[in-house]
Amino acid sequence: MNVTDPGTEVNPSIALISAAWQDSLTKSNLDWFNHRGYLSYDLDDNLAVLTLNTVPYSVRCLTQDEAEGTELVPLFMSAAISLIYDNNPAFMVWDFDAITYEVLDYTVYGSNISSASQSLGWQPLFKASTEYAVSSLRTSELNAFVNRAASNPALLEQYYYNSKARSYRQSSCQDAACQAKWLCTMQWFTTSEDFQACVSELEAARSTVATSC
């Protein structure tokens, strides 16, 4: 697949397939899809389809409406099919309530490409509810998980490891800089400057604690 041209912000590979949605998308939405690689499409008041293209292929990761972005939950990330971040290939299967559409749980499936075999043997790696000891994916449960991860380096390392589908190529995340970065990814920030400020503040705090110990 071709990467997005940063000059024109258009991905030639996406443009090849986007014509399939010409009859169902408005011209402006189709243009957004070609530029940033994803699109949110409402089916009814409680259900939407999100077409998603991975980060290496698109230079835009913004929602069309800033208010929509504040409602996203950046928690419980997992690796992608793409291997660009030294991860094993993986995908998620979500469990949701068919009546309320509430997301209940998810399972990550992955394949270990470090073996000699060239075939991809997809296996369930973990289920969020059991891996992170949460009864649901409600906000209260997510907040509790964030608090536990902040005070438990082993749990944070487990979350970091899972985010790359348990790839053997990733380094550990035991220093203050890495821990601060991953804890800050569990929150939503409007700008990259706000995120960097979170990382700097948290890294300094965790370094101070480590020094005092």
C-alpha positions as semicolon CSV with decimal commas, in nm:
position;residue;x (nm);y (nm);z (nm)
1;M;0,000;0,000;0,000
2;N;0,121;0,350;-0,079
3;V;0,164;0,597;0,205
4;T;-0,016;0,929;0,218
5;D;0,158;1,209;0,029
6;P;0,221;1,476;0,298
7;G;0,218;1,745;0,030
8;T;-0,127;1,677;-0,112
9;E;-0,256;1,484;0,193
10;V;-0,411;1,231;-0,041
11;N;-0,354;0,857;-0,027
12;P;-0,354;0,700;-0,377
13;S;-0,436;0,356;-0,237
14;I;-0,742;0,482;-0,050
15;A;-0,858;0,669;-0,358
16;L;-0,855;0,342;-0,552
17;I;-1,120;0,186;-0,328
18;S;-1,316;0,491;-0,212
19;A;-1,529;0,493;-0,528
20;A;-1,726;0,207;-0,376
21;W;-1,883;0,460;-0,138
22;Q;-1,958;0,732;-0,392
23;D;-2,330;0,653;-0,392
24;S;-2,364;0,650;-0,012
25;L;-2,134;0,935;0,098
26;T;-2,163;1,305;0,036
27;K;-1,886;1,467;-0,167
28;S;-1,739;1,632;0,144
29;N;-1,738;1,305;0,340
30;L;-1,578;1,122;0,050
31;D;-1,310;1,389;0,039
32;W;-1,245;1,345;0,411
33;F;-1,215;0,970;0,362
34;N;-0,959;1,011;0,083
35;H;-0,754;1,255;0,290
36;R;-0,741;1,112;0,638
37;G;-0,820;0,747;0,583
38;Y;-1,118;0,708;0,813
39;L;-1,478;0,814;0,837
40;S;-1,754;0,794;1,095
41;Y;-2,087;0,706;0,935
42;D;-2,405;0,706;1,145
43;L;-2,648;0,421;1,079
44;D;-2,898;0,528;1,346
45;D;-2,904;0,717;1,677
46;N;-2,716;0,441;1,858
47;L;-2,498;0,277;1,594
48;A;-2,219;0,410;1,374
49;V;-1,968;0,250;1,142
50;L;-1,608;0,368;1,169
51;T;-1,387;0,296;0,871
52;L;-1,029;0,318;0,996
53;N;-0,698;0,344;0,817
54;T;-0,377;0,299;1,017
55;V;-0,154;0,593;1,111
56;P;0,131;0,532;0,861
57;Y;-0,102;0,579;0,566
58;S;-0,278;0,899;0,664
59;V;-0,163;1,234;0,798
60;R;-0,494;1,332;0,957
61;C;-0,632;1,191;1,279
62;L;-0,886;1,462;1,362
63;T;-1,259;1,422;1,389
64;Q;-1,484;1,642;1,177
65;D;-1,631;1,790;1,494
66;E;-1,403;1,872;1,787
67;A;-1,684;1,785;2,028
68;E;-1,684;1,428;1,894
69;G;-1,319;1,392;1,982
70;T;-1,377;1,466;2,349
71;E;-1,606;1,163;2,373
72;L;-1,350;0,912;2,247
73;V;-1,187;0,675;2,496
74;P;-0,817;0,622;2,416
75;L;-0,788;0,328;2,655
76;F;-0,743;-0,039;2,576
77;M;-0,530;-0,007;2,267
78;S;-0,398;-0,306;2,083
79;A;-0,164;-0,373;1,795
80;A;-0,273;-0,343;1,433
81;I;-0,236;-0,575;1,138
82;S;0,048;-0,348;1,023
83;L;0,389;-0,427;1,179
84;I;0,533;-0,077;1,159
85;Y;0,563;-0,039;1,538
86;D;0,748;-0,369;1,593
87;N;0,428;-0,540;1,700
88;N;0,286;-0,878;1,621
89;P;-0,016;-0,850;1,387
90;A;-0,343;-0,841;1,579
91;F;-0,709;-0,744;1,564
92;M;-0,992;-0,698;1,814
93;V;-1,336;-0,857;1,836
94;W;-1,577;-0,647;2,042
95;D;-1,866;-0,774;2,254
96;F;-2,162;-0,538;2,275
97;D;-2,521;-0,537;2,390
98;A;-2,740;-0,588;2,082
99;I;-3,018;-0,372;2,230
100;T;-2,833;-0,083;2,398
101;Y;-2,515;-0,103;2,184
102;E;-2,311;-0,069;2,502
103;V;-1,958;-0,208;2,456
104;L;-1,913;-0,486;2,710
105;D;-1,574;-0,642;2,641
106;Y;-1,325;-0,727;2,370
107;T;-1,086;-1,006;2,278
108;V;-0,752;-0,952;2,103
109;Y;-0,643;-1,210;1,847
110;G;-0,283;-1,220;1,734
111;S;-0,020;-1,423;1,553
112;N;0,344;-1,469;1,653
113;I;0,553;-1,394;1,345
114;S;0,880;-1,469;1,525
115;S;0,838;-1,841;1,459
116;A;0,993;-2,014;1,158
117;S;0,652;-2,081;1,004
118;Q;0,532;-1,825;0,749
119;S;0,164;-1,898;0,813
120;L;-0,042;-1,675;1,042
121;G;-0,205;-1,885;1,311
122;W;-0,453;-1,646;1,473
123;Q;-0,505;-1,721;1,841
124;P;-0,693;-1,536;2,116
125;L;-0,428;-1,353;2,322
126;F;-0,639;-1,206;2,599
127;K;-0,982;-1,075;2,697
128;A;-0,997;-0,726;2,848
129;S;-1,226;-0,816;3,136
130;T;-0,998;-1,090;3,266
131;E;-0,664;-0,937;3,167
132;Y;-0,732;-0,604;3,338
133;A;-0,978;-0,720;3,605
134;V;-1,267;-0,499;3,490
135;S;-1,631;-0,600;3,502
136;S;-1,721;-0,383;3,202
137;L;-1,582;-0,106;2,983
138;R;-1,785;0,165;3,157
139;T;-1,614;0,492;3,246
140;S;-1,601;0,409;3,617
141;E;-1,423;0,082;3,544
142;L;-1,178;0,251;3,305
143;N;-1,097;0,520;3,561
144;A;-1,033;0,256;3,825
145;F;-0,801;0,072;3,588
146;V;-0,603;0,391;3,514
147;N;-0,556;0,452;3,887
148;R;-0,438;0,095;3,943
149;A;-0,196;0,111;3,650
150;A;-0,050;0,438;3,778
151;S;0,042;0,279;4,110
152;N;0,131;-0,067;3,978
153;P;0,432;-0,076;3,738
154;A;0,373;-0,445;3,665
155;L;0,015;-0,378;3,550
156;L;0,130;-0,084;3,336
157;E;0,399;-0,303;3,180
158;Q;0,133;-0,567;3,110
159;Y;-0,087;-0,308;2,936
160;Y;0,211;-0,183;2,733
161;Y;0,308;-0,537;2,633
162;N;-0,047;-0,619;2,527
163;S;-0,068;-0,302;2,318
164;K;0,184;-0,456;2,077
165;A;0,022;-0,800;2,077
166;R;0,302;-0,931;2,298
167;S;0,571;-0,881;2,038
168;Y;0,916;-1,014;2,121
169;R;1,073;-0,709;1,950
170;Q;0,951;-0,442;2,189
171;S;1,166;-0,311;2,472
172;S;1,049;-0,299;2,831
173;C;0,864;0,001;2,974
174;Q;1,014;0,033;3,320
175;D;1,177;0,377;3,316
176;A;0,996;0,694;3,417
177;A;0,988;0,837;3,063
178;C;0,815;0,535;2,910
179;Q;0,575;0,493;3,200
180;A;0,476;0,860;3,187
181;K;0,410;0,841;2,813
182;W;0,188;0,535;2,840
183;L;-0,004;0,665;3,138
184;C;-0,076;0,986;2,948
185;T;-0,204;0,788;2,649
186;M;-0,483;0,669;2,878
187;Q;-0,627;1,021;2,875
188;W;-0,772;1,233;2,597
189;F;-0,596;1,558;2,503
190;T;-0,714;1,825;2,261
191;T;-0,364;1,919;2,144
192;S;-0,025;1,750;2,121
193;E;0,113;2,025;2,346
194;D;-0,127;1,920;2,623
195;F;-0,014;1,560;2,585
196;Q;0,354;1,654;2,599
197;A;0,289;1,865;2,909
198;C;0,127;1,563;3,074
199;V;0,427;1,343;2,987
200;S;0,681;1,597;3,116
201;E;0,496;1,656;3,442
202;L;0,435;1,287;3,510
203;E;0,791;1,187;3,415
204;A;0,933;1,443;3,658
205;A;0,704;1,324;3,935
206;R;0,786;0,956;3,882
207;S;1,161;1,030;3,857
208;T;1,144;1,216;4,189
209;V;0,970;0,923;4,354
210;A;1,226;0,677;4,214
211;T;1,515;0,894;4,335
212;S;1,373;0,928;4,684
213;C;1,336;0,550;4,706
